[in-house]
Amino acid sequence: MNDPCWCGSGTKYKKCHMSLDMDIERERSLPIDERVAKTVVRGEVTPMRSVPHDIDRPSYAETGVPADSKPSLVKTPDEIERMRYAGKVARVVLDTVGAAVAPGVTTEELDKLAHETYIANGAYPSTLNYHGFTKTICTSVNEVIVHGIPDSRPLQEGDIVSCDITAFVEGVHGDCCATFPVGAIDDPSARLIAVTYECLRLGIEAVRPAARMRDIGKAIQPYAEKFGFGVVRQFVGHGIGTVFHMEPQVPHYYDKSATLEMLPGITFTIEPMITMGDYRSNIWDDDWTAVTVDLQRAAQFEHTCLVTETGVEVLTKGAHEDF
Ligand code: MF3
Ligand code: CO
Ligand code: CO
């Protein structure tokens, strides 16, 4: 207890992370039936919204099936310029949705607000009818890791909600996500959100020409695990551009086999999903909603990144972020 804290601050453990560790331990040792009692309850899902016909749509908008194309990993200057714009639009929608998160607001209301904001910006919500997904955004509450479907459940004080936003505009996609607190949240949840954001930041810091894709997970995994948190393996970051999901895969854990070299002009997402406990997931019978196997909470942050001649450009950067 009088030893220096494990976090490397140089302060004594009992003055640094001890009380938070104890809170997290208490949270972790909750009996499963208490956790089940607190689990996210499904609400009603409204039918798919429509997008005005003058807005350009991706290949799958009508059929649900993306066209089978394999574009080059390295983007042209013109594509990059368009991706800067798509990234900005995604960011505007994420900021708008984030500002509306509050106790009593339903995720359906967030979805509707996002839909109107996309349209006002001349963009198509990339998730809409993507492999049959029926909503404009993904909203993942508490133990939901990713791909939560917006519904009529009102957010409750103390919840955390990840909002994942992907805009299709000028023929390309921009993808970003953030986890927001709903009113006042407990300290373990606040820690989970802060650590997850730092994981994204560390991942982005590993991006530069001649680095390898595995360097991203190599930076993220030890940091998350230092806090006893889990790094989700079932879902990974992805190449992005004229196609929503393409090569390369971007694991957030250390995967030795991810040896692809980062070349200037490659664009991909980094989107770590970090769990309070077990990193493994189950999928609800809606075939989308991924929840942690132990029903402990998960958080996620995501940015769309471009490898430049000297390092990285973050295409979905927020006003207060400096990458
Ligand atoms: N935006 C998510 C990602 O980061 C993908 C959502 S696909 C959906 O890759 F169909 F679930 F919406
Ligand atoms: Co996303
Ligand atoms: Co993504």
mmCIF file of C-alpha atoms and ligand atoms in Angstrom:
data_model
loop_
_atom_site.group_PDB
_atom_site.id
_atom_site.type_symbol
_atom_site.label_atom_id
_atom_site.label_comp_id
_atom_site.label_asym_id
_atom_site.label_seq_id
_atom_site.Cartn_x
_atom_site.Cartn_y
_atom_site.Cartn_z
ATOM 1 C CA MET A 1 0.000 0.000 0.000
ATOM 2 C CA ASN A 2 2.928 2.286 0.663
ATOM 3 C CA ASP A 3 4.517 1.095 -2.542
ATOM 4 C CA PRO A 4 4.436 3.329 -5.600
ATOM 5 C CA CYS A 5 1.261 3.004 -7.653
ATOM 6 C CA TRP A 6 1.284 0.508 -10.528
ATOM 7 C CA CYS A 7 0.235 3.269 -12.895
ATOM 8 C CA GLY A 8 3.696 4.802 -12.887
ATOM 9 C CA SER A 9 2.650 8.145 -11.369
ATOM 10 C CA GLY A 10 5.357 7.847 -8.693
ATOM 11 C CA THR A 11 2.708 8.490 -5.989
ATOM 12 C CA LYS A 12 1.976 5.924 -3.260
ATOM 13 C CA TYR A 13 -0.619 3.373 -4.295
ATOM 14 C CA LYS A 14 -2.972 4.205 -1.417
ATOM 15 C CA LYS A 15 -3.061 7.869 -2.460
ATOM 16 C CA CYS A 16 -3.303 7.109 -6.162
ATOM 17 C CA HIS A 17 -5.354 4.248 -7.636
ATOM 18 C CA MET A 18 -6.235 2.253 -4.488
ATOM 19 C CA SER A 19 -9.727 3.545 -3.845
ATOM 20 C CA LEU A 20 -10.683 3.396 -7.521
ATOM 21 C CA ASP A 21 -9.302 -0.149 -7.764
ATOM 22 C CA MET A 22 -11.452 -1.104 -4.788
ATOM 23 C CA ASP A 23 -14.545 0.416 -6.443
ATOM 24 C CA ILE A 24 -13.798 -1.501 -9.617
ATOM 25 C CA GLU A 25 -13.228 -4.699 -7.622
ATOM 26 C CA ARG A 26 -16.592 -4.202 -5.860
ATOM 27 C CA GLU A 27 -18.247 -3.670 -9.241
ATOM 28 C CA ARG A 28 -16.575 -6.806 -10.616
ATOM 29 C CA SER A 29 -17.612 -8.995 -7.701
ATOM 30 C CA LEU A 30 -21.336 -8.210 -8.042
ATOM 31 C CA PRO A 31 -23.213 -11.512 -8.175
ATOM 32 C CA ILE A 32 -24.395 -12.330 -11.703
ATOM 33 C CA ASP A 33 -28.090 -12.156 -10.742
ATOM 34 C CA GLU A 34 -27.604 -8.544 -9.610
ATOM 35 C CA ARG A 35 -25.943 -7.828 -12.914
ATOM 36 C CA VAL A 36 -28.730 -9.533 -14.838
ATOM 37 C CA ALA A 37 -31.246 -7.375 -12.944
ATOM 38 C CA LYS A 38 -29.443 -4.240 -14.178
ATOM 39 C CA THR A 39 -29.078 -5.399 -17.756
ATOM 40 C CA VAL A 40 -30.153 -3.201 -20.673
ATOM 41 C CA VAL A 41 -33.783 -3.907 -21.526
ATOM 42 C CA ARG A 42 -34.758 -3.889 -25.187
ATOM 43 C CA GLY A 43 -37.279 -1.323 -26.375
ATOM 44 C CA GLU A 44 -39.391 -0.972 -29.487
ATOM 45 C CA VAL A 45 -37.627 -0.334 -32.783
ATOM 46 C CA THR A 46 -39.325 1.934 -35.352
ATOM 47 C CA PRO A 47 -39.257 1.157 -39.094
ATOM 48 C CA MET A 48 -36.373 2.302 -41.286
ATOM 49 C CA ARG A 49 -36.294 6.018 -42.117
ATOM 50 C CA SER A 50 -35.956 7.254 -45.676
ATOM 51 C CA VAL A 51 -33.342 9.545 -47.195
ATOM 52 C CA PRO A 52 -34.327 12.150 -49.849
ATOM 53 C CA HIS A 53 -33.597 11.028 -53.387
ATOM 54 C CA ASP A 54 -31.258 13.887 -54.210
ATOM 55 C CA ILE A 55 -28.734 12.526 -51.680
ATOM 56 C CA ASP A 56 -26.173 10.110 -53.156
ATOM 57 C CA ARG A 57 -26.381 6.635 -51.658
ATOM 58 C CA PRO A 58 -23.942 3.734 -51.399
ATOM 59 C CA SER A 59 -24.285 0.493 -53.391
ATOM 60 C CA TYR A 60 -26.215 -1.366 -50.674
ATOM 61 C CA ALA A 61 -28.822 1.314 -49.900
ATOM 62 C CA GLU A 62 -31.621 -0.473 -51.784
ATOM 63 C CA THR A 63 -30.564 -4.117 -51.535
ATOM 64 C CA GLY A 64 -28.717 -4.306 -48.184
ATOM 65 C CA VAL A 65 -25.820 -6.011 -49.961
ATOM 66 C CA PRO A 66 -22.603 -4.021 -50.551
ATOM 67 C CA ALA A 67 -21.166 -4.237 -54.098
ATOM 68 C CA ASP A 68 -18.278 -6.627 -54.218
ATOM 69 C CA SER A 69 -15.406 -4.256 -55.045
ATOM 70 C CA LYS A 70 -11.799 -4.279 -53.899
ATOM 71 C CA PRO A 71 -10.486 -0.730 -54.204
ATOM 72 C CA SER A 72 -6.815 0.083 -53.779
ATOM 73 C CA LEU A 73 -5.623 0.542 -50.195
ATOM 74 C CA VAL A 74 -3.758 3.697 -51.192
ATOM 75 C CA LYS A 75 -6.206 6.517 -51.935
ATOM 76 C CA THR A 76 -5.851 9.162 -54.677
ATOM 77 C CA PRO A 77 -5.422 12.822 -53.650
ATOM 78 C CA ASP A 78 -8.970 13.444 -54.844
ATOM 79 C CA GLU A 79 -10.389 10.593 -52.730
ATOM 80 C CA ILE A 80 -8.458 11.877 -49.731
ATOM 81 C CA GLU A 81 -9.927 15.347 -50.179
ATOM 82 C CA ARG A 82 -13.431 13.861 -50.287
ATOM 83 C CA MET A 83 -12.683 11.723 -47.215
ATOM 84 C CA ARG A 84 -11.667 14.861 -45.310
ATOM 85 C CA TYR A 85 -15.138 16.188 -46.022
ATOM 86 C CA ALA A 86 -16.936 12.929 -45.074
ATOM 87 C CA GLY A 87 -14.904 12.854 -41.849
ATOM 88 C CA LYS A 88 -15.999 16.393 -41.009
ATOM 89 C CA VAL A 89 -19.656 15.566 -41.602
ATOM 90 C CA ALA A 90 -19.432 12.433 -39.406
ATOM 91 C CA ARG A 91 -17.867 14.569 -36.693
ATOM 92 C CA VAL A 92 -20.676 17.170 -36.881
ATOM 93 C CA VAL A 93 -23.265 14.403 -36.473
ATOM 94 C CA LEU A 94 -21.339 12.822 -33.559
ATOM 95 C CA ASP A 95 -21.048 16.183 -31.784
ATOM 96 C CA THR A 96 -24.754 16.861 -32.323
ATOM 97 C CA VAL A 97 -25.788 13.453 -30.976
ATOM 98 C CA GLY A 98 -23.356 13.662 -28.052
ATOM 99 C CA ALA A 99 -24.755 17.035 -26.979
ATOM 100 C CA ALA A 100 -28.255 15.502 -26.869
ATOM 101 C CA VAL A 101 -27.336 12.574 -24.580
ATOM 102 C CA ALA A 102 -29.182 13.022 -21.263
ATOM 103 C CA PRO A 103 -31.274 11.013 -18.804
ATOM 104 C CA GLY A 104 -34.756 10.381 -20.222
ATOM 105 C CA VAL A 105 -33.724 10.720 -23.877
ATOM 106 C CA THR A 106 -34.325 7.555 -25.901
ATOM 107 C CA THR A 107 -31.741 6.167 -28.308
ATOM 108 C CA GLU A 108 -34.520 6.367 -30.945
ATOM 109 C CA GLU A 109 -34.592 10.150 -30.394
ATOM 110 C CA LEU A 110 -30.803 10.261 -30.862
ATOM 111 C CA ASP A 111 -31.217 8.276 -34.087
ATOM 112 C CA LYS A 112 -33.855 10.701 -35.387
ATOM 113 C CA LEU A 113 -31.699 13.712 -34.549
ATOM 114 C CA ALA A 114 -28.721 12.113 -36.290
ATOM 115 C CA HIS A 115 -30.854 11.331 -39.347
ATOM 116 C CA GLU A 116 -31.971 14.963 -39.692
ATOM 117 C CA THR A 117 -28.383 16.178 -39.237
ATOM 118 C CA TYR A 118 -27.048 13.849 -41.947
ATOM 119 C CA ILE A 119 -29.695 15.044 -44.382
ATOM 120 C CA ALA A 120 -29.060 18.708 -43.557
ATOM 121 C CA ASN A 121 -25.417 18.039 -44.522
ATOM 122 C CA GLY A 122 -26.295 16.238 -47.762
ATOM 123 C CA ALA A 123 -24.996 12.896 -46.417
ATOM 124 C CA TYR A 124 -26.378 9.352 -46.328
ATOM 125 C CA PRO A 125 -26.073 7.492 -42.969
ATOM 126 C CA SER A 126 -23.769 4.608 -43.952
ATOM 127 C CA THR A 127 -25.304 2.146 -41.488
ATOM 128 C CA LEU A 128 -28.799 2.471 -43.006
ATOM 129 C CA ASN A 129 -29.549 -0.884 -44.676
ATOM 130 C CA TYR A 130 -25.878 -1.890 -44.455
ATOM 131 C CA HIS A 131 -26.229 -5.702 -44.413
ATOM 132 C CA GLY A 132 -29.827 -4.958 -43.426
ATOM 133 C CA PHE A 133 -29.104 -2.761 -40.361
ATOM 134 C CA THR A 134 -32.266 -0.664 -40.075
ATOM 135 C CA LYS A 135 -31.049 2.426 -38.223
ATOM 136 C CA THR A 136 -29.063 5.595 -38.877
ATOM 137 C CA ILE A 137 -26.581 5.196 -36.004
ATOM 138 C CA CYS A 138 -25.479 2.488 -33.550
ATOM 139 C CA THR A 139 -26.180 3.179 -29.865
ATOM 140 C CA SER A 140 -24.521 0.757 -27.441
ATOM 141 C CA VAL A 141 -25.562 1.130 -23.795
ATOM 142 C CA ASN A 142 -23.618 -0.204 -20.766
ATOM 143 C CA GLU A 143 -22.781 -3.906 -21.404
ATOM 144 C CA VAL A 144 -23.484 -3.513 -25.126
ATOM 145 C CA ILE A 145 -20.097 -3.454 -26.859
ATOM 146 C CA VAL A 146 -21.124 -2.461 -30.411
ATOM 147 C CA HIS A 147 -23.940 -2.422 -32.988
ATOM 148 C CA GLY A 148 -26.701 -1.574 -30.504
ATOM 149 C CA ILE A 149 -29.945 -0.738 -32.336
ATOM 150 C CA PRO A 150 -31.578 2.561 -31.320
ATOM 151 C CA ASP A 151 -34.942 1.913 -29.637
ATOM 152 C CA SER A 152 -37.537 3.328 -27.232
ATOM 153 C CA ARG A 153 -35.528 2.693 -24.020
ATOM 154 C CA PRO A 154 -34.926 6.036 -22.253
ATOM 155 C CA LEU A 155 -31.319 6.538 -21.151
ATOM 156 C CA GLN A 156 -30.990 6.427 -17.369
ATOM 157 C CA GLU A 157 -28.793 8.539 -15.123
ATOM 158 C CA GLY A 158 -25.561 6.587 -14.653
ATOM 159 C CA ASP A 159 -25.692 4.770 -18.020
ATOM 160 C CA ILE A 160 -22.908 5.048 -20.570
ATOM 161 C CA VAL A 161 -23.748 5.072 -24.292
ATOM 162 C CA SER A 162 -21.449 4.639 -27.289
ATOM 163 C CA CYS A 163 -22.729 6.419 -30.396
ATOM 164 C CA ASP A 164 -21.192 5.242 -33.672
ATOM 165 C CA ILE A 165 -21.638 7.530 -36.659
ATOM 166 C CA THR A 166 -20.666 6.855 -40.270
ATOM 167 C CA ALA A 167 -21.381 9.390 -43.015
ATOM 168 C CA PHE A 168 -21.408 8.636 -46.758
ATOM 169 C CA VAL A 169 -20.941 11.812 -48.787
ATOM 170 C CA GLU A 170 -19.048 12.668 -51.986
ATOM 171 C CA GLY A 171 -18.783 8.939 -52.637
ATOM 172 C CA VAL A 172 -16.764 8.047 -49.512
ATOM 173 C CA HIS A 173 -17.330 7.130 -45.860
ATOM 174 C CA GLY A 174 -16.140 8.773 -42.622
ATOM 175 C CA ASP A 175 -16.526 6.747 -39.419
ATOM 176 C CA CYS A 176 -16.254 7.812 -35.757
ATOM 177 C CA CYS A 177 -17.586 6.842 -32.358
ATOM 178 C CA ALA A 178 -17.496 8.100 -28.769
ATOM 179 C CA THR A 179 -18.844 6.867 -25.439
ATOM 180 C CA PHE A 180 -20.828 9.458 -23.476
ATOM 181 C CA PRO A 181 -21.815 9.494 -19.796
ATOM 182 C CA VAL A 182 -25.542 9.876 -19.104
ATOM 183 C CA GLY A 183 -25.767 12.391 -16.249
ATOM 184 C CA ALA A 184 -23.540 11.472 -13.290
ATOM 185 C CA ILE A 185 -21.782 8.112 -13.661
ATOM 186 C CA ASP A 186 -19.861 5.991 -11.156
ATOM 187 C CA ASP A 187 -16.055 6.201 -10.926
ATOM 188 C CA PRO A 188 -15.331 2.793 -12.507
ATOM 189 C CA SER A 189 -17.377 3.773 -15.598
ATOM 190 C CA ALA A 190 -15.603 7.130 -15.818
ATOM 191 C CA ARG A 191 -12.284 5.302 -15.618
ATOM 192 C CA LEU A 192 -13.360 2.867 -18.336
ATOM 193 C CA ILE A 193 -14.265 5.754 -20.666
ATOM 194 C CA ALA A 194 -11.010 7.616 -19.969
ATOM 195 C CA VAL A 195 -8.863 4.504 -20.507
ATOM 196 C CA THR A 196 -10.697 3.684 -23.757
ATOM 197 C CA TYR A 197 -10.092 7.169 -25.107
ATOM 198 C CA GLU A 198 -6.423 6.904 -24.175
ATOM 199 C CA CYS A 199 -6.299 3.549 -26.028
ATOM 200 C CA LEU A 200 -7.521 5.289 -29.189
ATOM 201 C CA ARG A 201 -4.947 8.045 -28.693
ATOM 202 C CA LEU A 202 -2.122 5.527 -28.222
ATOM 203 C CA GLY A 203 -3.259 3.617 -31.297
ATOM 204 C CA ILE A 204 -3.232 6.798 -33.393
ATOM 205 C CA GLU A 205 0.220 7.667 -32.063
ATOM 206 C CA ALA A 206 1.522 4.375 -33.488
ATOM 207 C CA VAL A 207 0.529 5.376 -37.045
ATOM 208 C CA ARG A 208 3.352 6.512 -39.331
ATOM 209 C CA PRO A 209 4.822 5.397 -42.656
ATOM 210 C CA ALA A 210 6.719 2.099 -42.417
ATOM 211 C CA ALA A 211 5.083 1.133 -39.115
ATOM 212 C CA ARG A 212 3.022 -2.083 -39.251
ATOM 213 C CA MET A 213 -0.671 -2.533 -38.494
ATOM 214 C CA ARG A 214 0.183 -4.677 -35.451
ATOM 215 C CA ASP A 215 1.928 -1.713 -33.817
ATOM 216 C CA ILE A 216 -1.513 -0.246 -33.086
ATOM 217 C CA GLY A 217 -2.631 -3.209 -30.957
ATOM 218 C CA LYS A 218 0.823 -3.417 -29.456
ATOM 219 C CA ALA A 219 0.349 0.108 -28.101
ATOM 220 C CA ILE A 220 -3.257 -0.412 -26.952
ATOM 221 C CA GLN A 221 -3.387 -3.849 -25.314
ATOM 222 C CA PRO A 222 -0.789 -3.431 -22.530
ATOM 223 C CA TYR A 223 -2.256 -0.069 -21.583
ATOM 224 C CA ALA A 224 -5.817 -1.419 -21.203
ATOM 225 C CA GLU A 225 -4.660 -4.538 -19.391
ATOM 226 C CA LYS A 226 -2.653 -2.486 -16.888
ATOM 227 C CA PHE A 227 -6.063 -1.391 -15.556
ATOM 228 C CA GLY A 228 -7.376 -4.960 -15.590
ATOM 229 C CA PHE A 229 -9.584 -4.133 -18.583
ATOM 230 C CA GLY A 230 -10.230 -6.355 -21.611
ATOM 231 C CA VAL A 231 -9.530 -5.607 -25.293
ATOM 232 C CA VAL A 232 -12.285 -6.910 -27.569
ATOM 233 C CA ARG A 233 -10.976 -9.206 -30.306
ATOM 234 C CA GLN A 234 -14.143 -10.140 -32.171
ATOM 235 C CA PHE A 235 -14.493 -6.670 -33.742
ATOM 236 C CA VAL A 236 -11.586 -4.766 -35.253
ATOM 237 C CA GLY A 237 -10.878 -1.518 -37.094
ATOM 238 C CA HIS A 238 -10.988 -1.551 -40.892
ATOM 239 C CA GLY A 239 -9.881 0.054 -44.100
ATOM 240 C CA ILE A 240 -12.398 2.626 -45.335
ATOM 241 C CA GLY A 241 -12.954 4.876 -48.362
ATOM 242 C CA THR A 242 -15.380 4.363 -51.237
ATOM 243 C CA VAL A 243 -16.186 1.107 -49.372
ATOM 244 C CA PHE A 244 -17.408 1.133 -45.716
ATOM 245 C CA HIS A 245 -15.386 -1.899 -44.567
ATOM 246 C CA MET A 246 -12.347 -3.110 -46.524
ATOM 247 C CA GLU A 247 -8.788 -4.305 -46.007
ATOM 248 C CA PRO A 248 -6.759 -3.937 -43.879
ATOM 249 C CA GLN A 249 -8.098 -5.307 -40.611
ATOM 250 C CA VAL A 250 -6.943 -3.291 -37.614
ATOM 251 C CA PRO A 251 -6.740 -5.423 -34.460
ATOM 252 C CA HIS A 252 -6.696 -3.539 -31.153
ATOM 253 C CA TYR A 253 -4.838 -6.374 -29.394
ATOM 254 C CA TYR A 254 -1.334 -7.469 -30.327
ATOM 255 C CA ASP A 255 -1.646 -9.735 -33.360
ATOM 256 C CA LYS A 256 1.747 -10.788 -34.631
ATOM 257 C CA SER A 257 0.338 -11.645 -38.038
ATOM 258 C CA ALA A 258 -0.861 -8.068 -38.779
ATOM 259 C CA THR A 259 2.354 -7.217 -40.603
ATOM 260 C CA LEU A 260 0.977 -4.945 -43.344
ATOM 261 C CA GLU A 261 3.172 -1.896 -43.689
ATOM 262 C CA MET A 262 1.520 1.510 -43.351
ATOM 263 C CA LEU A 263 1.979 3.441 -46.592
ATOM 264 C CA PRO A 264 1.137 7.114 -47.093
ATOM 265 C CA GLY A 265 -2.382 7.360 -48.540
ATOM 266 C CA ILE A 266 -3.849 4.364 -46.696
ATOM 267 C CA THR A 267 -7.001 5.144 -44.705
ATOM 268 C CA PHE A 268 -8.419 3.024 -41.895
ATOM 269 C CA THR A 269 -10.277 3.275 -38.615
ATOM 270 C CA ILE A 270 -8.953 2.658 -35.137
ATOM 271 C CA GLU A 271 -11.884 1.845 -32.844
ATOM 272 C CA PRO A 272 -10.876 0.086 -29.615
ATOM 273 C CA MET A 273 -13.680 -1.554 -27.624
ATOM 274 C CA ILE A 274 -12.529 -1.920 -24.024
ATOM 275 C CA THR A 275 -14.384 -3.933 -21.377
ATOM 276 C CA MET A 276 -14.388 -3.688 -17.586
ATOM 277 C CA GLY A 277 -14.012 -7.475 -17.397
ATOM 278 C CA ASP A 278 -14.061 -10.333 -19.922
ATOM 279 C CA TYR A 279 -13.409 -9.225 -23.517
ATOM 280 C CA ARG A 280 -15.567 -11.948 -25.042
ATOM 281 C CA SER A 281 -19.017 -11.211 -26.446
ATOM 282 C CA ASN A 282 -22.423 -12.731 -27.175
ATOM 283 C CA ILE A 283 -24.798 -11.543 -29.887
ATOM 284 C CA TRP A 284 -28.489 -10.986 -29.124
ATOM 285 C CA ASP A 285 -31.018 -12.776 -31.296
ATOM 286 C CA ASP A 286 -31.510 -9.540 -33.268
ATOM 287 C CA ASP A 287 -28.220 -10.709 -34.875
ATOM 288 C CA TRP A 288 -26.547 -7.328 -34.234
ATOM 289 C CA THR A 289 -26.319 -6.295 -30.577
ATOM 290 C CA ALA A 290 -23.000 -7.522 -29.122
ATOM 291 C CA VAL A 291 -22.867 -7.680 -25.316
ATOM 292 C CA THR A 292 -20.087 -8.704 -22.941
ATOM 293 C CA VAL A 293 -20.361 -12.329 -21.769
ATOM 294 C CA ASP A 294 -20.141 -11.225 -18.113
ATOM 295 C CA LEU A 295 -22.531 -8.261 -18.587
ATOM 296 C CA GLN A 296 -19.882 -5.814 -17.391
ATOM 297 C CA ARG A 297 -19.678 -2.483 -19.172
ATOM 298 C CA ALA A 298 -17.804 -1.665 -22.379
ATOM 299 C CA ALA A 299 -16.728 1.601 -24.012
ATOM 300 C CA GLN A 300 -15.539 2.540 -27.510
ATOM 301 C CA PHE A 301 -13.924 5.454 -29.320
ATOM 302 C CA GLU A 302 -13.232 5.548 -33.050
ATOM 303 C CA HIS A 303 -11.498 7.778 -35.566
ATOM 304 C CA THR A 304 -10.873 7.531 -39.312
ATOM 305 C CA CYS A 305 -7.141 7.968 -39.953
ATOM 306 C CA LEU A 306 -4.963 8.715 -42.983
ATOM 307 C CA VAL A 307 -1.302 7.707 -43.102
ATOM 308 C CA THR A 308 0.658 10.765 -44.324
ATOM 309 C CA GLU A 309 4.285 11.173 -45.468
ATOM 310 C CA THR A 310 5.259 12.156 -41.938
ATOM 311 C CA GLY A 311 2.736 10.481 -39.645
ATOM 312 C CA VAL A 312 -1.039 10.553 -39.381
ATOM 313 C CA GLU A 313 -3.967 12.824 -40.155
ATOM 314 C CA VAL A 314 -7.149 12.183 -38.167
ATOM 315 C CA LEU A 315 -10.044 12.798 -40.554
ATOM 316 C CA THR A 316 -12.787 12.740 -37.896
ATOM 317 C CA LYS A 317 -10.908 14.905 -35.369
ATOM 318 C CA GLY A 318 -13.018 16.920 -32.923
ATOM 319 C CA ALA A 319 -12.583 20.650 -32.320
ATOM 320 C CA HIS A 320 -10.855 20.047 -28.990
ATOM 321 C CA GLU A 321 -8.584 17.237 -30.071
ATOM 322 C CA ASP A 322 -4.971 17.756 -31.117
ATOM 323 C CA PHE A 323 -3.476 14.848 -32.994
HETATM 324 N N1 MF3 B 1 -19.670 2.045 -37.693
HETATM 325 C C1 MF3 B 1 -19.386 0.676 -37.375
HETATM 326 C C2 MF3 B 1 -17.899 0.520 -37.481
HETATM 327 O O1 MF3 B 1 -17.217 1.237 -36.820
HETATM 328 C C3 MF3 B 1 -20.106 -0.298 -38.235
HETATM 329 C C4 MF3 B 1 -21.551 -0.310 -38.074
HETATM 330 S S1 MF3 B 1 -22.235 -1.344 -39.230
HETATM 331 C C5 MF3 B 1 -23.828 -1.500 -38.776
HETATM 332 O O2 MF3 B 1 -17.341 -0.189 -38.249
HETATM 333 F F1 MF3 B 1 -24.416 -2.061 -39.736
HETATM 334 F F2 MF3 B 1 -23.907 -2.104 -37.660
HETATM 335 F F3 MF3 B 1 -24.341 -0.321 -38.592
HETATM 336 CO CO CO B 2 -17.987 3.152 -36.567
HETATM 337 CO CO CO B 3 -15.568 1.542 -38.047
#
